Amino acid sequence: MSDSSTKPDRFTGEEGVAVGKFEFRCSFLRQPVEILVDRWGIPHIRAQNLRDLFFAQGFNAARDRLWQIDLWRKRGLGLLARDFGPGYLAQDEASRLFLYRGDMDAEWASYADNTYEISTWFVAGINAFVELTRSRPELLPPEFAVMKTEPAIWSPDDVVRIRSHSLSRNALSEILRSHVLSQAGPKTDGLRSRIEPAVPPEMAARERAASVPVPPLAALQTVALASAPVTFSKERLAATLAEADRWRGTAISAEPSGDSPEGSNNWAVSGERSETGRPLLASDPHRDYGLPSIRYITHLTAPGLDAIGAGEAAVPGISIGHNDVIAFAVTIFGADQEDVYIYETSPDDPSLYRYRDGWEKFDIVSENFAVRGLPDQVRELRFTRHGPVVFFDGTARMAVAVRTVWGEPGSAPYLASLSSMFARDLDTFKAAMRRWGTPSVNQVYADTAGNIAWLPVGLMPRRPNWSGLTPVRGDGAFEWDGFLRQEDMPMLLNPAEGFVATANEMNLPAGWREEHPHIGFEWLEPSRAARIREVLQSAGKHSVESFCSLQTDTLSIPARRLQAILCSLQGEGPAATALELLCGWDCRMDPDSGAALLFDIWWTSHMKPAVLARLAGPVLKQLLSPGDNESILLHLETASPFLGGRTARDALVLETLAVAYGDCLSRFGEVSGWRWGRVHHAYFQHALSTGEPERGWDVGPFEAAGSGSTVRLASYRPEDCRVTHGASVRLVLDVGAWDNSVCINTPGQSGDPRSPHYRDMAGEWAAGGYVPLLFSHARVEEACQARIVLLPDGGIE
């Protein structure tokens, strides 16, 4: 590739936005391509054929997010130690355990017919930009110079073999549950993770009879590390080979608060429920906050496709957004896509494990790991017929493996979007969903014909004789029996109430479990879903503006439920003062609210821990923490006998409330100075800024509204109340009048700290604001601030 630009690659106009025109020549291209970058950093890519379009998408992803996608690839393929040293060797081992290792022909055949070609074109674009940086090193993001590394060249297989950037469940929970059940009963474990619907009694009895050894908590470390983000610290970067295993447990060392750490919201209303007479659709997927955002908004236009929305920068296409006739959005659907298996190994040969009436040999793969500053290291990875071995102890004759749908063909996360974003109506959209593997999601759909729909999709195993909630023997007694078909799943089309909505709650129809195979038993708390439904059911018509208000809604349903208990009590001293403050509160977690501060300190730091200690004792409390909000709420609302009845409950509430009030006084001074935003804050920290904040790569702090139970989800880490999880992007779509749609990314579109679009949405995001999501050619041209032209190497034909 060569470039014919005579201007610096980055320069700013008076308002600090990128301006100008840049031309690059690419031998891969057949025809010219334009990338129009609007004033908010959203690229609008226009090509004359699909090959050039997806090449340009890859080129642009590298232009804006090269450090991020290069790190994504190296993490996913287990190549971190090559660049960063022995402190990353354990993470590389974990990542390689969960790589797709099946038949690649079957893998590519699982997606749209042209998925291999699209992926090839996409990585060709990435590689073209990488090659360009070899002659134009100033185009490299500054992280490469700081770390003294270089971006790698991609293969199309890299796009699909990496699975571990997807959300999946429930291997970690199975291991934790087995530890709780070894010391207490299912009701105690329900304080950690509520089971819904109830497991059929006969199935529960069968699982108790088939008891297995409790897997060591060390197995958690490998499972968690396989999908953990890459962290940097002076200690980790300086680690020796002897210290490599020290970093194995870092992925589970820091937990968020008691609020739900993951989730998403989506909903749509029919034209009858909107001010315009057209459907409206809203989407705000939640993930860990970082720099840059995990999502990237792109507009893709070529003959046969005109689509705009969000996806992950390292994956071609978009998974959330719209084309010219349909809109689509996802939230996580709580299907159980993983199982933990415990194996007995042979007393005579530790390379064998028991299966049915005999012994099978572990598949042992010797993997070579390049390590910076050291000779290559060889590690043996073990696999059973079910999946990767995450714990092995030959002396104890035990192995632990995980079976996950990641090992099945067609499970590359979000890649089925390469079918769905081309869909023209609900039928073609549903056909595309047959190819959706991971993650399991609630798809919410709307189209210009006026339809709205909900359909859950993904690979969902059939378990004929167990629930999937606890580890089971790997000897053949518990095997998957294929996967549920789309025809086996529920669906809503144009419901009478005029809307569809999901927020990771248990949303299987009533009676579903009795008539159909079970799908999953672990879901997120229903608070967000309840609030969304409450607002959507209210009288009046909805609009883009009202949808924006709902996405940033801060009313806490748990606070309202607990307020009903609090206001029935009479306290003395500090408890009475606290009751007066909370009973006059509107239950909104707004930054300027003193009552919100008191409520959250009481609920997360005092009330919930007290309930766990009362019901489970100090030993189990650590395994149950931070606790399941809904389970604890139900114990309190019903004055559960496990709490000692109503009198004991009331005493515990007043006691913890008084302590929380004193806690706030000692930490924050007089009540007049209490503000939720004083402690609950957003700060987007660049991974490389740990210990080096003077680089100026961090963004924030900002006062943060909401909590882990509000529609405006903002879960935080307990040590400093920094928000760690929330909406990675927000979209509100006016179906058919697409230029009325709005969006926000967090904290900006670009991953390059030098770019004006690195942080330019952060202030709007913190204030609950939005920017236009422009679609029409004319509106895009009006907002264009930079024009990148990619030309065939031979010039324009």
Short mmCIF file of C-alpha atoms in Angstrom, two decimals, residues 362-638:
data_model
loop_
_atom_site.label_atom_id
_atom_site.label_comp_id
_atom_site.label_asym_id
_atom_site.label_seq_id
_atom_site.Cartn_x
_atom_site.Cartn_y
_atom_site.Cartn_z
CA PHE A 362 -6.28 -37.47 27.28
CA ASP A 363 -5.51 -35.61 24.10
CA ILE A 364 -2.23 -33.99 25.14
CA VAL A 365 -1.05 -31.17 22.90
CA SER A 366 2.43 -29.68 23.26
CA GLU A 367 2.16 -25.96 22.62
CA ASN A 368 5.08 -23.65 22.00
CA PHE A 369 4.94 -20.24 23.69
CA ALA A 370 7.27 -17.45 22.67
CA VAL A 371 8.29 -15.41 25.74
CA ARG A 372 9.94 -12.04 25.54
CA GLY A 373 13.57 -12.20 26.62
CA LEU A 374 13.57 -15.96 27.11
CA PRO A 375 13.77 -19.14 25.05
CA ASP A 376 10.43 -20.47 23.85
CA GLN A 377 8.52 -22.39 26.49
CA VAL A 378 6.69 -25.66 25.86
CA ARG A 379 3.54 -26.40 27.82
CA GLU A 380 1.30 -29.44 27.63
CA LEU A 381 -2.40 -28.73 27.26
CA ARG A 382 -4.83 -31.54 28.04
CA PHE A 383 -8.21 -32.13 26.50
CA THR A 384 -10.92 -34.72 27.05
CA ARG A 385 -13.71 -35.65 24.66
CA HIS A 386 -15.71 -32.89 26.35
CA GLY A 387 -13.23 -30.04 26.24
CA PRO A 388 -10.16 -28.40 27.77
CA VAL A 389 -8.81 -29.59 31.11
CA VAL A 390 -8.67 -26.63 33.51
CA PHE A 391 -7.32 -28.58 36.50
CA PHE A 392 -5.27 -31.78 36.74
CA ASP A 393 -3.90 -33.58 39.79
CA GLY A 394 -2.40 -36.97 39.04
CA THR A 395 -1.78 -37.69 42.72
CA ALA A 396 -5.41 -37.05 43.65
CA ARG A 397 -6.49 -38.84 40.45
CA MET A 398 -8.71 -35.93 39.45
CA ALA A 399 -9.12 -33.86 36.33
CA VAL A 400 -11.61 -31.07 35.67
CA ALA A 401 -12.68 -30.08 32.15
CA VAL A 402 -15.19 -27.64 30.69
CA ARG A 403 -17.53 -28.41 27.84
CA THR A 404 -18.65 -25.23 26.17
CA VAL A 405 -20.44 -24.37 22.97
CA TRP A 406 -17.28 -22.44 22.08
CA GLY A 407 -15.94 -25.80 20.93
CA GLU A 408 -18.76 -26.27 18.43
CA PRO A 409 -18.61 -25.14 14.80
CA GLY A 410 -20.45 -21.87 14.27
CA SER A 411 -19.77 -20.36 17.70
CA ALA A 412 -17.57 -17.41 16.78
CA PRO A 413 -19.24 -14.61 18.77
CA TYR A 414 -21.52 -12.30 16.81
CA LEU A 415 -20.35 -13.58 13.41
CA ALA A 416 -23.87 -14.63 12.42
CA SER A 417 -24.50 -10.88 12.15
CA LEU A 418 -22.95 -11.17 8.70
CA SER A 419 -26.25 -12.85 7.77
CA SER A 420 -28.71 -10.85 9.85
CA MET A 421 -27.54 -7.38 8.82
CA PHE A 422 -28.47 -8.26 5.22
CA ALA A 423 -32.01 -9.40 6.18
CA ARG A 424 -34.95 -7.68 4.50
CA ASP A 425 -37.83 -8.84 6.71
CA LEU A 426 -38.59 -11.00 9.73
CA ASP A 427 -38.48 -14.26 7.78
CA THR A 428 -34.99 -13.64 6.43
CA PHE A 429 -33.90 -12.35 9.84
CA LYS A 430 -35.16 -15.55 11.50
CA ALA A 431 -33.36 -17.61 8.88
CA ALA A 432 -30.15 -15.76 9.70
CA MET A 433 -30.67 -16.46 13.42
CA ARG A 434 -30.45 -20.19 12.77
CA ARG A 435 -26.73 -19.56 12.31
CA TRP A 436 -26.31 -17.70 15.63
CA GLY A 437 -24.06 -19.62 18.04
CA THR A 438 -22.74 -17.32 20.75
CA PRO A 439 -23.41 -15.52 22.89
CA SER A 440 -26.97 -16.63 23.59
CA VAL A 441 -29.02 -13.47 23.17
CA ASN A 442 -32.45 -11.91 23.17
CA GLN A 443 -32.89 -10.44 19.71
CA VAL A 444 -35.34 -7.54 19.60
CA TYR A 445 -36.45 -6.68 16.08
CA ALA A 446 -38.44 -3.94 14.32
CA ASP A 447 -39.04 -3.15 10.65
CA THR A 448 -40.49 -0.52 8.35
CA ALA A 449 -43.54 -2.73 7.74
CA GLY A 450 -44.51 -2.04 11.37
CA ASN A 451 -43.52 -5.37 12.94
CA ILE A 452 -41.79 -5.79 16.28
CA ALA A 453 -40.57 -9.11 17.66
CA TRP A 454 -38.57 -10.87 20.34
CA LEU A 455 -36.69 -14.10 19.74
CA PRO A 456 -33.99 -15.73 21.87
CA VAL A 457 -31.22 -17.38 19.84
CA GLY A 458 -27.95 -19.26 20.24
CA LEU A 459 -26.59 -22.77 20.66
CA MET A 460 -28.44 -24.21 23.65
CA PRO A 461 -27.53 -27.78 24.67
CA ARG A 462 -30.13 -30.42 25.43
CA ARG A 463 -29.38 -32.10 28.77
CA PRO A 464 -31.68 -35.12 29.03
CA ASN A 465 -30.90 -36.11 32.62
CA TRP A 466 -29.43 -33.18 34.56
CA SER A 467 -29.87 -29.47 35.12
CA GLY A 468 -26.37 -28.21 34.31
CA LEU A 469 -26.18 -26.39 37.63
CA THR A 470 -23.44 -28.48 39.25
CA PRO A 471 -20.36 -30.37 38.04
CA VAL A 472 -21.03 -33.93 36.93
CA ARG A 473 -18.98 -37.05 36.25
CA GLY A 474 -17.24 -37.11 32.90
CA ASP A 475 -17.64 -40.88 32.55
CA GLY A 476 -20.44 -40.74 29.97
CA ALA A 477 -23.40 -40.65 32.34
CA PHE A 478 -24.16 -37.01 31.50
CA GLU A 479 -23.98 -36.12 27.83
CA TRP A 480 -25.48 -33.43 25.64
CA ASP A 481 -28.12 -34.61 23.21
CA GLY A 482 -27.68 -32.06 20.47
CA PHE A 483 -29.06 -28.53 20.62
CA LEU A 484 -32.47 -26.92 20.77
CA ARG A 485 -33.91 -25.93 17.42
CA GLN A 486 -35.27 -22.48 16.71
CA GLU A 487 -38.71 -24.12 16.55
CA ASP A 488 -38.18 -25.23 20.17
CA MET A 489 -37.79 -21.65 21.36
CA PRO A 490 -40.38 -19.06 22.38
CA MET A 491 -41.05 -15.98 20.29
CA LEU A 492 -43.21 -12.85 20.42
CA LEU A 493 -44.49 -11.11 17.28
CA ASN A 494 -46.53 -7.92 17.50
CA PRO A 495 -47.84 -8.58 21.03
CA ALA A 496 -51.10 -6.96 22.06
CA GLU A 497 -49.41 -4.72 24.65
CA GLY A 498 -47.50 -3.06 21.83
CA PHE A 499 -43.94 -3.59 22.97
CA VAL A 500 -41.21 -6.18 23.51
CA ALA A 501 -38.45 -5.68 26.09
CA THR A 502 -35.62 -7.63 27.70
CA ALA A 503 -33.01 -6.91 30.37
CA ASN A 504 -31.40 -10.32 31.09
CA GLU A 505 -34.25 -11.32 33.38
CA MET A 506 -35.87 -14.77 33.42
CA ASN A 507 -38.24 -14.19 30.51
CA LEU A 508 -39.38 -17.67 29.55
CA PRO A 509 -43.16 -17.78 29.20
CA ALA A 510 -45.19 -19.11 32.11
CA GLY A 511 -45.31 -22.90 32.08
CA TRP A 512 -42.45 -23.17 29.59
CA ARG A 513 -40.36 -25.46 31.78
CA GLU A 514 -43.13 -28.02 32.15
CA GLU A 515 -43.60 -28.47 28.41
CA HIS A 516 -40.12 -27.91 26.95
CA PRO A 517 -36.47 -28.84 27.57
CA HIS A 518 -34.82 -26.63 30.14
CA ILE A 519 -32.68 -23.78 28.81
CA GLY A 520 -31.09 -22.27 31.88
CA PHE A 521 -31.75 -21.50 35.52
CA GLU A 522 -29.52 -18.49 36.25
CA TRP A 523 -30.55 -15.00 35.19
CA LEU A 524 -29.87 -11.47 36.31
CA GLU A 525 -32.08 -9.67 38.79
CA PRO A 526 -35.41 -8.47 37.35
CA SER A 527 -35.15 -4.86 38.54
CA ARG A 528 -34.20 -3.26 35.22
CA ALA A 529 -36.76 -5.31 33.32
CA ALA A 530 -39.48 -4.35 35.80
CA ARG A 531 -38.71 -0.65 35.48
CA ILE A 532 -38.61 -0.78 31.66
CA ARG A 533 -41.96 -2.55 31.52
CA GLU A 534 -43.43 -0.12 34.03
CA VAL A 535 -42.50 2.86 31.84
CA LEU A 536 -43.46 1.24 28.53
CA GLN A 537 -46.87 0.23 29.92
CA SER A 538 -47.61 3.74 31.10
CA ALA A 539 -50.16 5.84 29.28
CA GLY A 540 -49.08 8.05 26.43
CA LYS A 541 -47.05 7.71 23.26
CA HIS A 542 -43.32 7.10 23.15
CA SER A 543 -40.67 9.04 21.25
CA VAL A 544 -36.93 9.06 20.62
CA GLU A 545 -36.63 11.52 23.50
CA SER A 546 -38.62 9.37 25.93
CA PHE A 547 -36.53 6.34 24.98
CA CYS A 548 -33.37 8.31 25.74
CA SER A 549 -34.83 9.23 29.11
CA LEU A 550 -35.63 5.59 29.83
CA GLN A 551 -32.14 4.43 28.86
CA THR A 552 -30.73 6.91 31.39
CA ASP A 553 -33.41 6.30 34.02
CA THR A 554 -32.03 6.16 37.57
CA LEU A 555 -35.02 4.91 39.57
CA SER A 556 -33.97 1.96 41.71
CA ILE A 557 -36.62 -0.74 42.04
CA PRO A 558 -34.75 -2.40 44.97
CA ALA A 559 -34.70 0.98 46.73
CA ARG A 560 -38.44 1.37 46.25
CA ARG A 561 -39.10 -2.14 47.57
CA LEU A 562 -36.87 -1.60 50.58
CA GLN A 563 -38.38 1.81 51.20
CA ALA A 564 -41.71 0.07 51.83
CA ILE A 565 -40.05 -1.86 54.66
CA LEU A 566 -38.15 1.13 56.03
CA CYS A 567 -41.18 3.37 56.15
CA SER A 568 -43.10 0.83 58.22
CA LEU A 569 -40.51 1.05 61.00
CA GLN A 570 -39.84 3.46 63.83
CA GLY A 571 -36.28 4.00 64.94
CA GLU A 572 -34.39 6.01 67.49
CA GLY A 573 -31.32 8.19 67.23
CA PRO A 574 -29.31 7.75 64.01
CA ALA A 575 -31.77 5.15 62.70
CA ALA A 576 -34.66 7.62 63.04
CA THR A 577 -32.73 10.34 61.20
CA ALA A 578 -31.80 7.88 58.43
CA LEU A 579 -35.42 6.73 58.12
CA GLU A 580 -36.60 10.31 57.71
CA LEU A 581 -34.08 10.90 54.92
CA LEU A 582 -34.86 7.68 53.04
CA CYS A 583 -38.63 7.80 53.41
CA GLY A 584 -38.76 11.22 51.77
CA TRP A 585 -36.58 10.14 48.87
CA ASP A 586 -37.77 9.55 45.28
CA CYS A 587 -35.60 6.38 44.98
CA ARG A 588 -33.54 7.83 42.14
CA MET A 589 -29.80 7.23 42.13
CA ASP A 590 -28.94 10.75 40.99
CA PRO A 591 -25.49 12.23 41.54
CA ASP A 592 -26.75 15.12 43.67
CA SER A 593 -28.82 12.91 45.99
CA GLY A 594 -27.70 12.47 49.59
CA ALA A 595 -30.36 9.84 50.20
CA ALA A 596 -29.01 7.81 47.28
CA LEU A 597 -25.58 7.82 48.92
CA LEU A 598 -26.97 6.68 52.27
CA PHE A 599 -29.12 4.00 50.64
CA ASP A 600 -26.29 2.45 48.66
CA ILE A 601 -23.84 2.48 51.58
CA TRP A 602 -26.49 0.83 53.74
CA TRP A 603 -27.63 -1.74 51.19
CA THR A 604 -24.29 -2.86 49.75
CA SER A 605 -21.93 -2.38 52.70
CA HIS A 606 -24.17 -3.19 55.66
CA MET A 607 -27.59 -4.70 54.97
CA LYS A 608 -26.62 -7.35 52.42
CA PRO A 609 -23.49 -8.49 54.30
CA ALA A 610 -25.54 -8.72 57.51
CA VAL A 611 -28.15 -10.92 55.82
CA LEU A 612 -25.46 -13.19 54.37
CA ALA A 613 -23.75 -13.48 57.74
CA ARG A 614 -27.06 -14.21 59.49
CA LEU A 615 -28.17 -16.84 56.97
CA ALA A 616 -24.86 -18.43 56.00
CA GLY A 617 -22.26 -17.65 58.64
CA PRO A 618 -18.85 -16.05 58.21
CA VAL A 619 -17.18 -18.98 56.40
CA LEU A 620 -19.72 -19.28 53.59
CA LYS A 621 -20.26 -15.53 53.40
CA GLN A 622 -17.15 -15.12 51.26
CA LEU A 623 -18.37 -17.68 48.71
CA LEU A 624 -21.82 -16.06 48.58
CA SER A 625 -20.64 -12.46 48.29
CA PRO A 626 -21.66 -10.07 46.93
CA GLY A 627 -25.00 -11.89 47.09
CA ASP A 628 -28.02 -12.15 44.83
CA ASN A 629 -30.09 -8.97 45.12
CA GLU A 630 -33.43 -10.58 44.37
CA SER A 631 -32.96 -13.45 46.82
CA ILE A 632 -31.95 -11.13 49.64
CA LEU A 633 -34.82 -8.77 48.85
CA LEU A 634 -37.31 -11.63 49.03
CA HIS A 635 -35.95 -12.77 52.39
CA LEU A 636 -36.38 -9.24 53.73
CA GLU A 637 -39.80 -8.60 52.20
CA THR A 638 -41.23 -11.85 53.52
#
